[in-house]
Amino acid sequence: MTHDIAVVPGDGIGQEVTPAALEVLEALDIDFLFREAAAGDAVKAETGEALPQETYDLVASSDATLFGAAGETAADVILPLREAVDSFVNVRPARAYPGVDAVRPETDLVFLRENTEGVYSGHETRLSDDLSTLTRVVTDSASRRLAEFACEFVDDRGLDEFAVVHKANVMRETDGRFRDAVVDVADAGGVETQEVLMDAFATHVCLDPTQFDVVVCPNLAGDVLSDLAAGLVGGLGLLPSANVGPDRALFEPVHGTAPDIAGQGVANPAAAILSAAMLLEYLGHEDEGAAVQEAVEDVLEEGPRTGDLGGDASTDEVTAAVIDRL
Ligand code: ATP
Ligand code: MG
């Protein structure tokens, strides 16, 4: 079976790290059909549109998408693209790697962040010169869909538990609904849940991240807490992510366009290649995904390394080293 993959490098170092990830995928014995499409600042300057309809359509019809980064136009690009895959969960592993400076080198956890509602639902109102309000949306259906994904996710990893982060003691109705729905689905699926209040989670994860494996969060909490965990593992530079929908998914490094180093061929391709490893796992190629992840780990530990990690290797040299280990 051939996998249809949309490739959207975007702007800045997206143009450098996305081809690197592609090279790694091409080195594997798997049938892919890659189709490249434009999005971001450059195509907007040319055509007036940051997200051409054909790019949206391609992403909405491919099995999976590899995305790089978009600059000024990021919100105009990535929000509609997440919608194109109907992404209801953002998967963000936060993992420290040997050879990379980390505040908490023992960190290895995955956030499953609700990706469609909460306080990011866009219902903000300016009621007067003095007063603005925000309506927080929490549905039983979205919470259950996330929990079902979480149950499968832990099961695939041979785990039988996940943490659910909330603040239902204060936001009784909204986080209460979220918590009840998630715990109910987990109970029905024979998965244990560890409830953690979101403020307490921030402390616990800093003091001892090994208490957590898989962490299920409402939208805003997931956004903030996964960035906090990124700090524990040495910054955003190495982190991959996935936006998963019912039928397709989009994979992207957590970092942006890095305009300070763009165009020099020195960007670290690790986050993009690790995103490609997540894509492999998503498509059912678990062994190849694990092999790519291990190859990146070996290179991070032994070099060559790019400038952000204290080395002087180019993007191409690091990519070639990863492919060599495969
Ligand atoms: P954007 O607005 O697109 O997010 P930014 O200026 O916030 O751009 P980021 O891409 O978020 O830049 O990166 C923040 C810092 O981390 C920059 O100094 C950048 O050079 C560095 N950085 C990010 N990703 C990488 C990478 N893959 N390799 C090397 N350095 C990186
Ligand atoms: Mg940024």
Coordinates of C-alpha atoms and ligand atoms in Angstrom, one line a residue:
M1 CA 0.0 0.0 0.0
T2 CA 1.3 3.4 -0.9
H3 CA 1.0 6.2 1.6
D4 CA 0.0 9.6 0.2
I5 CA 2.0 12.2 2.1
A6 CA 1.6 16.0 1.8
V7 CA 4.9 17.9 2.3
V8 CA 4.5 21.5 3.3
P9 CA 7.9 23.0 4.2
G10 CA 6.7 26.6 4.7
D11 CA 9.2 29.3 5.6
G12 CA 12.6 29.8 7.2
I13 CA 14.3 26.7 8.4
G14 CA 11.1 24.7 7.5
Q15 CA 12.7 24.8 4.0
E16 CA 15.8 23.1 5.4
V17 CA 14.6 20.6 8.0
T18 CA 11.5 19.3 6.1
P19 CA 13.6 18.1 3.2
A20 CA 16.0 16.5 5.8
A21 CA 13.0 14.5 7.3
L22 CA 11.9 13.6 3.8
E23 CA 15.4 12.2 3.0
V24 CA 15.2 10.0 6.0
L25 CA 11.7 8.7 5.0
E26 CA 13.0 8.0 1.5
A27 CA 15.9 5.9 2.9
L28 CA 13.3 3.4 4.3
D29 CA 11.8 0.5 2.4
I30 CA 8.3 1.9 2.5
D31 CA 6.1 3.0 -0.4
F32 CA 5.4 6.7 -0.2
L33 CA 4.0 9.2 -2.6
F34 CA 5.2 12.6 -1.6
R35 CA 3.4 15.7 -2.9
E36 CA 4.8 19.1 -2.0
A37 CA 2.7 22.2 -1.6
A38 CA 3.4 25.8 -0.6
A39 CA 2.2 27.7 2.5
G40 CA 3.4 30.7 4.5
D41 CA 5.0 34.1 4.1
A42 CA 6.8 33.4 0.8
V43 CA 3.7 32.2 -1.1
K44 CA 1.7 35.0 0.4
A45 CA 4.2 37.6 -1.0
E46 CA 3.8 35.9 -4.4
T47 CA 0.1 35.2 -4.6
G48 CA -1.5 37.1 -1.8
E49 CA -2.6 33.9 -0.1
A50 CA -0.7 32.3 2.9
L51 CA -2.6 29.1 2.4
P52 CA -3.5 28.3 -1.2
Q53 CA -6.7 26.3 -1.6
E54 CA -4.7 23.5 -3.4
T55 CA -2.5 23.1 -0.3
Y56 CA -5.5 22.9 2.0
D57 CA -7.1 20.3 -0.3
L58 CA -3.9 18.3 -0.5
V59 CA -3.6 18.2 3.3
A60 CA -7.3 17.4 3.7
S61 CA -7.0 14.4 1.3
S62 CA -3.5 12.9 2.1
D63 CA -2.9 10.1 4.6
A64 CA -0.6 12.4 6.5
T65 CA 1.3 15.7 6.3
L66 CA 4.8 16.7 7.1
F67 CA 4.8 20.4 7.9
G68 CA 7.8 22.6 8.5
A69 CA 7.1 26.1 9.9
A70 CA 5.4 29.3 8.8
G71 CA 6.6 32.9 9.8
E72 CA 4.3 35.9 10.2
T73 CA 1.4 34.0 8.6
A74 CA 1.7 31.1 11.1
A75 CA -1.8 31.5 12.4
D76 CA -3.3 31.8 8.9
V77 CA -1.6 28.6 7.9
I78 CA -1.5 26.1 10.8
L79 CA -4.9 26.7 12.3
P80 CA -6.8 25.9 9.0
L81 CA -4.4 23.0 8.4
R82 CA -5.2 21.5 11.8
E83 CA -8.8 21.9 10.8
A84 CA -8.1 20.2 7.4
V85 CA -7.1 17.0 9.3
D86 CA -10.0 17.6 11.8
S87 CA -7.3 17.3 14.5
F88 CA -8.9 16.7 17.9
V89 CA -5.7 15.9 19.7
N90 CA -2.2 17.4 19.8
V91 CA 0.4 14.8 20.7
R92 CA 3.5 16.3 22.2
P93 CA 6.2 14.0 23.6
A94 CA 8.7 15.7 25.9
R95 CA 11.8 13.6 26.2
A96 CA 15.3 14.4 27.2
Y97 CA 18.1 12.9 25.2
P98 CA 21.6 11.8 26.3
G99 CA 24.2 14.3 25.2
V100 CA 21.8 17.2 25.3
D101 CA 21.7 19.5 28.3
A102 CA 18.4 19.2 30.2
V103 CA 17.1 20.5 33.5
R104 CA 15.6 17.1 34.1
P105 CA 17.4 14.5 32.0
E106 CA 15.1 11.8 33.3
T107 CA 12.0 13.4 31.6
D108 CA 10.1 11.1 29.2
L109 CA 6.4 11.9 28.9
V110 CA 3.8 12.5 26.3
F111 CA 1.1 15.2 26.5
L112 CA -2.3 14.5 24.8
R113 CA -3.8 17.9 24.5
E114 CA -7.4 18.6 23.6
N115 CA -7.1 20.5 20.3
T116 CA -10.5 22.0 19.5
E117 CA -12.2 23.7 22.4
G118 CA -11.6 25.0 25.9
V119 CA -10.7 28.6 26.2
Y120 CA -9.2 28.6 22.7
S121 CA -12.7 28.2 21.1
G122 CA -12.6 31.8 20.0
H123 CA -15.7 33.0 21.8
E124 CA -14.5 36.4 23.2
T125 CA -16.7 39.4 23.6
R126 CA -15.9 43.1 24.3
L127 CA -18.9 44.1 26.4
S128 CA -17.9 47.6 27.3
D129 CA -14.8 49.9 27.6
D130 CA -14.1 48.2 30.9
L131 CA -15.2 44.6 30.4
S132 CA -14.3 41.7 28.1
T133 CA -15.4 38.1 28.5
L134 CA -14.5 34.7 27.2
T135 CA -16.7 31.7 26.9
R136 CA -15.1 28.4 27.6
V137 CA -16.5 25.5 25.6
V138 CA -16.3 21.9 26.9
T139 CA -18.3 19.2 25.3
D140 CA -18.8 15.6 26.4
S141 CA -18.2 14.4 22.9
A142 CA -14.8 16.1 22.4
S143 CA -13.7 15.0 25.9
R144 CA -14.7 11.4 25.2
R145 CA -13.0 11.4 21.8
L146 CA -9.8 12.5 23.4
A147 CA -10.1 9.9 26.2
E148 CA -10.7 7.1 23.7
F149 CA -7.6 8.1 21.8
A150 CA -5.7 8.2 25.2
C151 CA -6.9 4.7 26.1
E152 CA -5.6 3.3 22.7
F153 CA -2.4 5.3 23.1
V154 CA -1.5 3.9 26.5
D155 CA -2.5 0.4 25.4
D156 CA -0.2 0.6 22.3
R157 CA 2.6 1.4 24.7
G158 CA 1.9 -1.4 27.0
L159 CA 0.8 1.0 29.8
D160 CA -2.4 0.8 31.8
E161 CA -2.7 4.3 33.1
F162 CA -2.7 7.9 32.2
A163 CA -2.8 11.2 34.2
V164 CA -5.7 13.6 33.7
V165 CA -5.0 17.2 34.4
H166 CA -7.8 19.6 35.3
K167 CA -9.0 22.2 37.7
A168 CA -12.4 20.8 38.4
N169 CA -12.3 22.0 42.0
V170 CA -12.7 25.6 40.7
M171 CA -14.1 25.2 37.2
R172 CA -16.7 22.7 38.4
E173 CA -18.9 22.8 35.3
T174 CA -16.4 22.9 32.5
D175 CA -13.4 21.0 33.9
G176 CA -15.8 18.9 35.9
R177 CA -17.4 17.8 32.7
F178 CA -14.0 17.2 31.1
R179 CA -12.8 15.2 34.0
D180 CA -16.0 13.1 34.4
A181 CA -16.0 12.2 30.7
V182 CA -12.4 11.3 30.5
V183 CA -12.5 9.2 33.7
D184 CA -15.7 7.5 32.6
V185 CA -14.2 6.4 29.2
A186 CA -11.0 5.2 30.9
D187 CA -13.0 3.2 33.5
A188 CA -15.0 1.6 30.7
G189 CA -11.7 0.7 28.9
G190 CA -10.0 -0.7 31.9
V191 CA -7.5 2.1 32.0
E192 CA -6.5 3.6 35.4
T193 CA -6.5 7.4 35.7
Q194 CA -4.4 9.5 38.0
E195 CA -6.1 12.9 38.5
V196 CA -3.8 15.9 39.0
L197 CA -4.8 19.5 39.5
M198 CA -3.1 21.6 36.9
D199 CA -1.3 23.9 39.3
A200 CA 0.0 20.9 41.3
F201 CA 1.0 19.2 38.1
A202 CA 3.3 22.2 37.2
T203 CA 5.1 21.6 40.5
H204 CA 5.2 17.8 40.4
V205 CA 6.5 17.6 36.9
C206 CA 9.4 19.9 37.7
L207 CA 10.3 18.1 40.9
D208 CA 9.9 14.6 39.5
P209 CA 8.8 14.1 35.9
T210 CA 9.2 10.3 36.2
Q211 CA 5.8 10.2 38.0
F212 CA 4.1 10.7 34.6
D213 CA 4.0 8.8 31.3
V214 CA 0.9 10.0 29.4
V215 CA -0.8 13.2 30.4
V216 CA -4.3 14.1 29.1
C217 CA -5.1 17.8 29.3
P218 CA -7.7 20.4 28.3
N219 CA -6.5 22.8 25.6
L220 CA -4.9 25.7 27.5
A221 CA -3.4 23.5 30.2
G222 CA -1.9 21.3 27.6
D223 CA -0.4 24.2 25.8
V224 CA 1.2 25.7 28.8
L225 CA 2.3 22.5 30.6
S226 CA 3.8 20.9 27.5
D227 CA 5.9 24.0 27.0
L228 CA 6.9 23.8 30.6
A229 CA 8.0 20.2 30.0
A230 CA 9.9 21.4 26.9
G231 CA 11.9 23.6 29.2
L232 CA 12.8 20.6 31.4
V233 CA 14.2 18.7 28.4
G234 CA 16.3 21.5 27.0
G235 CA 14.1 23.8 25.1
L236 CA 11.8 23.6 22.0
G237 CA 14.6 22.8 19.5
L238 CA 14.3 19.0 19.6
L239 CA 10.6 18.5 20.1
P240 CA 8.3 16.9 17.5
S241 CA 4.5 17.0 17.6
A242 CA 1.5 15.5 15.9
N243 CA -2.0 16.8 15.2
V244 CA -4.2 13.8 14.9
G245 CA -7.7 13.5 13.4
P246 CA -10.0 10.6 12.9
D247 CA -8.6 9.8 9.4
R248 CA -5.4 11.7 8.9
A249 CA -2.7 13.6 10.8
L250 CA -0.2 16.4 10.5
F251 CA 3.3 16.2 11.9
E252 CA 5.4 19.2 12.7
P253 CA 8.5 20.2 14.8
V254 CA 7.5 22.4 17.7
H255 CA 10.0 25.1 16.8
G256 CA 9.3 27.9 14.3
T257 CA 11.1 29.4 11.3
A258 CA 14.2 30.5 13.3
P259 CA 14.8 33.5 11.1
D260 CA 18.2 34.2 12.8
I261 CA 19.7 31.1 11.3
A262 CA 17.5 30.4 8.2
G263 CA 19.1 30.0 4.9
Q264 CA 22.5 29.0 6.3
G265 CA 22.1 25.2 6.2
V266 CA 22.8 24.9 9.9
A267 CA 19.4 24.2 11.4
N268 CA 19.1 21.2 13.6
P269 CA 16.9 18.7 11.7
A270 CA 16.3 16.5 14.8
A271 CA 12.8 17.8 15.6
A272 CA 11.6 17.4 12.0
I273 CA 13.1 13.9 11.7
L274 CA 11.5 12.9 15.0
S275 CA 8.2 14.2 13.7
A276 CA 8.7 11.9 10.7
A277 CA 9.3 9.1 13.2
M278 CA 5.9 9.9 14.7
L279 CA 4.4 9.8 11.2
L280 CA 5.8 6.3 10.7
E281 CA 4.3 5.1 13.9
Y282 CA 0.9 6.7 13.0
L283 CA 0.9 4.9 9.6
G284 CA 1.6 1.5 11.4
H285 CA 5.3 1.3 10.7
E286 CA 6.2 1.1 14.4
D287 CA 9.5 -0.7 13.8
E288 CA 10.8 1.9 11.3
G289 CA 9.5 4.7 13.6
A290 CA 11.5 3.3 16.5
A291 CA 14.6 2.8 14.3
V292 CA 14.5 6.5 13.2
Q293 CA 14.0 7.6 16.7
E294 CA 17.0 5.5 17.8
A295 CA 19.2 6.8 15.0
V296 CA 18.4 10.4 16.0
E297 CA 19.2 9.5 19.6
D298 CA 22.5 8.0 18.7
V299 CA 23.5 11.0 16.6
L300 CA 22.5 13.4 19.4
E301 CA 24.6 11.5 21.8
E302 CA 27.7 10.9 19.6
G303 CA 27.5 13.7 17.0
P304 CA 27.8 15.3 14.6
R305 CA 25.9 18.2 16.2
T306 CA 24.5 21.4 14.9
G307 CA 25.4 24.8 16.4
D308 CA 22.4 24.9 18.7
L309 CA 23.9 21.9 20.5
G310 CA 27.4 23.3 20.6
G311 CA 28.7 21.6 17.4
D312 CA 29.6 23.0 14.0
A313 CA 27.9 20.4 11.7
S314 CA 25.5 21.4 8.9
T315 CA 21.9 20.2 8.6
D316 CA 23.0 17.9 5.7
E317 CA 25.8 16.3 7.8
V318 CA 23.5 15.5 10.7
T319 CA 20.9 14.1 8.3
A320 CA 23.5 12.0 6.6
A321 CA 24.6 10.7 10.0
V322 CA 21.1 9.7 10.9
I323 CA 20.6 7.9 7.6
D324 CA 23.9 6.2 8.1
R325 CA 22.7 4.7 11.4
L326 CA 19.5 3.4 9.8
Ligands
ATP1 P1 8.9 31.9 14.8 O1 8.2 33.2 14.9 O2 8.7 31.3 13.4 O3 8.5 30.9 15.9 P2 11.2 32.5 16.3 O4 12.1 33.7 16.1 O5 10.3 32.4 17.5 O6 10.4 32.2 15.0 P3 11.9 29.7 16.7 O7 12.0 29.0 15.5 O8 10.7 29.6 17.6 O9 12.2 31.2 16.3 O10 13.3 29.5 17.5 C1 13.6 30.1 18.7 C2 15.2 30.0 18.8 O11 15.6 28.7 18.8 C3 15.9 30.8 17.7 O12 17.0 31.4 18.2 C4 16.3 29.7 16.8 O13 17.5 29.9 16.1 C5 16.5 28.5 17.7 N1 16.0 27.3 17.0 C6 14.8 26.8 16.8 N2 14.7 25.7 16.1 C7 16.0 25.4 15.8 C8 16.6 24.3 15.0 N3 15.9 23.4 14.4 N4 17.9 24.3 14.9 C9 18.7 25.3 15.5 N5 18.2 26.3 16.2 C10 16.8 26.4 16.3
MG2 MG 8.8 30.9 18.1

